């Protein structure tokens, strides 16, 4: 099983907060890894989470969230954004728009479509493997890739 963490899940597992959802999500991630799941995320997710953590650190001087995010790079892979992924993401974005089902504001880069494209390309690279996006926002992702609420993914 290959589990692709979207920005929301990456934010939870790198959060310096000790709220119950963040604790549960971290525990879930470490259980997946211990059971042999291959866990990946995207450089675009790193960007989204990192900018939020940096903004928060300007008002609350704590670097723990950034440190947690950096530590994740030791245990999961972050996929680079390739030209092939961007072309596929643009196609997904256009398809959703043409069907009247926007996944983000028109001016938004729509990282969800980039994540879906990367996930689909990863599926092509590993045929026969179950590849799923772990998320809290299944609705925008499930049109173009396998996506599940993180709490529903287990080995």
Short mmCIF file of N, CA and C in Angstrom, two decimals, residues 70-151:
data_model
loop_
_atom_site.label_atom_id
_atom_site.label_comp_id
_atom_site.label_asym_id
_atom_site.label_seq_id
_atom_site.Cartn_x
_atom_site.Cartn_y
_atom_site.Cartn_z
N UNK A 70 10.39 19.10 8.90
CA UNK A 70 11.72 18.68 8.44
C UNK A 70 11.99 17.22 8.82
N UNK A 71 11.59 16.83 10.02
CA UNK A 71 11.81 15.45 10.48
C UNK A 71 11.03 14.44 9.64
N UNK A 72 9.89 14.84 9.12
CA UNK A 72 9.10 13.94 8.28
C UNK A 72 9.85 13.53 7.02
N UNK A 73 10.71 14.43 6.53
CA UNK A 73 11.49 14.12 5.33
C UNK A 73 12.46 12.96 5.57
N UNK A 74 12.69 12.62 6.82
CA UNK A 74 13.56 11.49 7.15
C UNK A 74 12.81 10.16 7.06
N UNK A 75 11.47 10.19 7.11
CA UNK A 75 10.71 8.94 7.16
C UNK A 75 9.73 8.77 6.00
N UNK A 76 9.44 9.85 5.26
CA UNK A 76 8.58 9.73 4.09
C UNK A 76 9.26 10.45 2.92
N UNK A 77 8.84 10.11 1.72
CA UNK A 77 9.38 10.77 0.53
C UNK A 77 8.48 11.91 0.11
N UNK A 78 9.09 12.97 -0.40
CA UNK A 78 8.36 14.09 -0.96
C UNK A 78 8.61 14.10 -2.46
N UNK A 79 7.53 14.03 -3.22
CA UNK A 79 7.64 13.96 -4.67
C UNK A 79 7.81 15.36 -5.27
N UNK A 80 8.77 15.50 -6.18
CA UNK A 80 8.94 16.80 -6.85
C UNK A 80 7.80 17.04 -7.83
N UNK A 81 7.55 18.29 -8.12
CA UNK A 81 6.50 18.65 -9.07
C UNK A 81 7.15 18.68 -10.46
N UNK A 82 6.76 17.75 -11.29
CA UNK A 82 7.34 17.63 -12.63
C UNK A 82 6.45 18.31 -13.66
N UNK A 83 7.01 18.56 -14.82
CA UNK A 83 6.24 19.13 -15.94
C UNK A 83 5.09 18.19 -16.31
N UNK A 84 5.35 16.88 -16.28
CA UNK A 84 4.32 15.89 -16.60
C UNK A 84 3.15 15.99 -15.61
N UNK A 85 3.46 16.15 -14.33
CA UNK A 85 2.41 16.29 -13.31
C UNK A 85 1.62 17.58 -13.52
N UNK A 86 2.30 18.66 -13.85
CA UNK A 86 1.60 19.93 -14.07
C UNK A 86 0.68 19.87 -15.28
N UNK A 87 1.11 19.19 -16.34
CA UNK A 87 0.25 19.05 -17.52
C UNK A 87 -1.00 18.24 -17.18
N UNK A 88 -0.82 17.16 -16.43
CA UNK A 88 -1.96 16.33 -16.05
C UNK A 88 -2.87 17.11 -15.10
N UNK A 89 -2.30 17.87 -14.19
CA UNK A 89 -3.09 18.67 -13.25
C UNK A 89 -3.91 19.73 -14.00
N UNK A 90 -3.32 20.34 -15.01
CA UNK A 90 -4.04 21.34 -15.80
C UNK A 90 -5.22 20.70 -16.53
N UNK A 91 -5.02 19.47 -17.01
CA UNK A 91 -6.11 18.74 -17.67
C UNK A 91 -7.23 18.45 -16.68
N UNK A 92 -6.88 17.99 -15.49
CA UNK A 92 -7.89 17.72 -14.46
C UNK A 92 -8.66 19.00 -14.11
N UNK A 93 -7.92 20.09 -13.93
CA UNK A 93 -8.53 21.37 -13.58
C UNK A 93 -9.54 21.79 -14.65
N UNK A 94 -9.12 21.68 -15.93
CA UNK A 94 -10.00 22.07 -17.03
C UNK A 94 -11.23 21.16 -17.10
N UNK A 95 -11.04 19.86 -16.89
CA UNK A 95 -12.18 18.93 -16.90
C UNK A 95 -13.19 19.28 -15.81
N UNK A 96 -12.69 19.54 -14.62
CA UNK A 96 -13.59 19.89 -13.51
C UNK A 96 -14.34 21.18 -13.82
N UNK A 97 -13.65 22.17 -14.33
CA UNK A 97 -14.28 23.46 -14.67
C UNK A 97 -15.33 23.28 -15.76
N UNK A 98 -15.00 22.50 -16.78
CA UNK A 98 -15.93 22.32 -17.90
C UNK A 98 -17.20 21.57 -17.48
N UNK A 99 -17.09 20.78 -16.40
CA UNK A 99 -18.24 20.05 -15.88
C UNK A 99 -19.00 20.87 -14.83
N UNK A 100 -18.53 22.11 -14.60
CA UNK A 100 -19.18 22.97 -13.61
C UNK A 100 -18.91 22.53 -12.17
N UNK A 101 -17.78 21.85 -11.97
CA UNK A 101 -17.43 21.35 -10.63
C UNK A 101 -16.06 21.89 -10.25
N UNK A 102 -15.96 23.18 -9.96
CA UNK A 102 -14.65 23.73 -9.60
C UNK A 102 -14.16 23.15 -8.28
N UNK A 103 -12.86 22.97 -8.22
CA UNK A 103 -12.25 22.43 -6.99
C UNK A 103 -11.54 23.51 -6.18
N UNK A 104 -11.46 24.69 -6.75
CA UNK A 104 -10.86 25.83 -6.03
C UNK A 104 -11.22 27.10 -6.80
N UNK A 105 -10.98 28.24 -6.20
CA UNK A 105 -11.19 29.52 -6.85
C UNK A 105 -10.36 29.58 -8.14
N UNK A 106 -10.87 30.26 -9.14
CA UNK A 106 -10.20 30.35 -10.44
C UNK A 106 -8.78 30.89 -10.32
N UNK A 107 -8.55 31.81 -9.40
CA UNK A 107 -7.22 32.41 -9.24
C UNK A 107 -6.29 31.55 -8.39
N UNK A 108 -6.82 30.50 -7.81
CA UNK A 108 -6.04 29.62 -6.95
C UNK A 108 -5.25 28.64 -7.81
N UNK A 109 -4.03 28.30 -7.40
CA UNK A 109 -3.21 27.35 -8.15
C UNK A 109 -3.83 25.95 -8.14
N UNK A 110 -4.67 25.67 -7.18
CA UNK A 110 -5.38 24.40 -7.05
C UNK A 110 -4.42 23.24 -6.84
N UNK A 111 -3.79 23.24 -5.70
CA UNK A 111 -2.84 22.19 -5.34
C UNK A 111 -3.49 20.81 -5.35
N UNK A 112 -4.80 20.75 -5.09
CA UNK A 112 -5.48 19.45 -5.11
C UNK A 112 -5.33 18.76 -6.46
N UNK A 113 -5.39 19.51 -7.54
CA UNK A 113 -5.26 18.90 -8.87
C UNK A 113 -3.82 18.44 -9.11
N UNK A 114 -2.86 19.16 -8.56
CA UNK A 114 -1.45 18.73 -8.67
C UNK A 114 -1.25 17.45 -7.88
N UNK A 115 -1.84 17.37 -6.70
CA UNK A 115 -1.75 16.16 -5.88
C UNK A 115 -2.38 14.98 -6.61
N UNK A 116 -3.55 15.18 -7.19
CA UNK A 116 -4.21 14.09 -7.93
C UNK A 116 -3.35 13.63 -9.10
N UNK A 117 -2.77 14.58 -9.82
CA UNK A 117 -1.92 14.23 -10.95
C UNK A 117 -0.71 13.43 -10.49
N UNK A 118 -0.07 13.88 -9.42
CA UNK A 118 1.09 13.16 -8.91
C UNK A 118 0.70 11.76 -8.46
N UNK A 119 -0.44 11.66 -7.82
CA UNK A 119 -0.91 10.37 -7.33
C UNK A 119 -1.18 9.42 -8.50
N UNK A 120 -1.82 9.93 -9.54
CA UNK A 120 -2.12 9.10 -10.70
C UNK A 120 -0.83 8.66 -11.41
N UNK A 121 0.12 9.55 -11.53
CA UNK A 121 1.40 9.19 -12.13
C UNK A 121 2.14 8.15 -11.28
N UNK A 122 2.03 8.29 -9.98
CA UNK A 122 2.65 7.33 -9.06
C UNK A 122 1.99 5.96 -9.24
N UNK A 123 0.67 5.94 -9.41
CA UNK A 123 -0.07 4.70 -9.65
C UNK A 123 0.43 4.03 -10.93
N UNK A 124 0.68 4.83 -11.96
CA UNK A 124 1.19 4.28 -13.22
C UNK A 124 2.60 3.72 -13.04
N UNK A 125 3.38 4.35 -12.17
CA UNK A 125 4.75 3.89 -11.91
C UNK A 125 4.77 2.59 -11.11
N UNK A 126 3.75 2.38 -10.29
CA UNK A 126 3.65 1.18 -9.45
C UNK A 126 2.34 0.45 -9.73
N UNK A 127 2.20 -0.13 -10.94
CA UNK A 127 0.94 -0.81 -11.26
C UNK A 127 0.71 -1.99 -10.32
N UNK A 128 -0.53 -2.18 -9.96
CA UNK A 128 -0.87 -3.28 -9.06
C UNK A 128 -0.82 -2.90 -7.60
N UNK A 129 -0.19 -1.78 -7.29
CA UNK A 129 -0.14 -1.29 -5.91
C UNK A 129 -1.39 -0.45 -5.65
N UNK A 130 -1.91 -0.56 -4.45
CA UNK A 130 -3.02 0.30 -4.04
C UNK A 130 -2.42 1.63 -3.61
N UNK A 131 -2.78 2.69 -4.31
CA UNK A 131 -2.30 4.04 -4.00
C UNK A 131 -3.51 4.87 -3.60
N UNK A 132 -3.45 5.47 -2.42
CA UNK A 132 -4.58 6.24 -1.91
C UNK A 132 -4.09 7.55 -1.30
N UNK A 133 -4.86 8.60 -1.53
CA UNK A 133 -4.56 9.89 -0.91
C UNK A 133 -5.26 9.94 0.44
N UNK A 134 -4.49 10.18 1.48
CA UNK A 134 -5.05 10.36 2.82
C UNK A 134 -5.37 11.85 2.97
N UNK A 135 -6.62 12.13 3.35
CA UNK A 135 -7.10 13.51 3.34
C UNK A 135 -8.20 13.71 4.37
N UNK A 136 -8.57 14.95 4.54
CA UNK A 136 -9.79 15.29 5.28
C UNK A 136 -10.82 15.86 4.30
N UNK A 137 -10.42 15.97 3.02
CA UNK A 137 -11.27 16.58 2.00
C UNK A 137 -11.39 15.64 0.80
N UNK A 138 -12.09 14.57 0.97
CA UNK A 138 -12.24 13.55 -0.07
C UNK A 138 -12.91 14.12 -1.31
N UNK A 139 -13.88 14.98 -1.14
CA UNK A 139 -14.73 15.48 -2.23
C UNK A 139 -13.94 16.02 -3.42
N UNK A 140 -12.95 16.87 -3.20
CA UNK A 140 -12.21 17.47 -4.30
C UNK A 140 -11.23 16.51 -4.96
N UNK A 141 -10.81 15.50 -4.25
CA UNK A 141 -9.78 14.61 -4.76
C UNK A 141 -10.31 13.36 -5.44
N UNK A 142 -11.44 12.85 -4.96
CA UNK A 142 -11.92 11.54 -5.42
C UNK A 142 -12.35 11.51 -6.89
N UNK A 143 -12.54 12.66 -7.51
CA UNK A 143 -12.91 12.68 -8.93
C UNK A 143 -11.77 12.20 -9.82
N UNK A 144 -10.53 12.41 -9.35
CA UNK A 144 -9.38 12.13 -10.20
C UNK A 144 -8.38 11.14 -9.61
N UNK A 145 -8.59 10.74 -8.38
CA UNK A 145 -7.67 9.78 -7.75
C UNK A 145 -8.40 9.07 -6.62
N UNK A 146 -7.85 7.97 -6.18
CA UNK A 146 -8.39 7.26 -5.01
C UNK A 146 -8.08 8.11 -3.78
N UNK A 147 -9.11 8.47 -3.04
CA UNK A 147 -8.93 9.31 -1.85
C UNK A 147 -9.84 8.81 -0.74
N UNK A 148 -9.31 8.83 0.47
CA UNK A 148 -10.07 8.39 1.64
C UNK A 148 -9.75 9.31 2.81
N UNK A 149 -10.71 9.43 3.70
CA UNK A 149 -10.43 10.11 4.96
C UNK A 149 -9.34 9.31 5.66
N UNK A 150 -8.36 9.99 6.19
CA UNK A 150 -7.21 9.29 6.78
C UNK A 150 -7.61 8.27 7.82
N UNK A 151 -8.68 8.54 8.55
CA UNK A 151 -9.11 7.60 9.60
C UNK A 151 -9.60 6.27 9.03
#
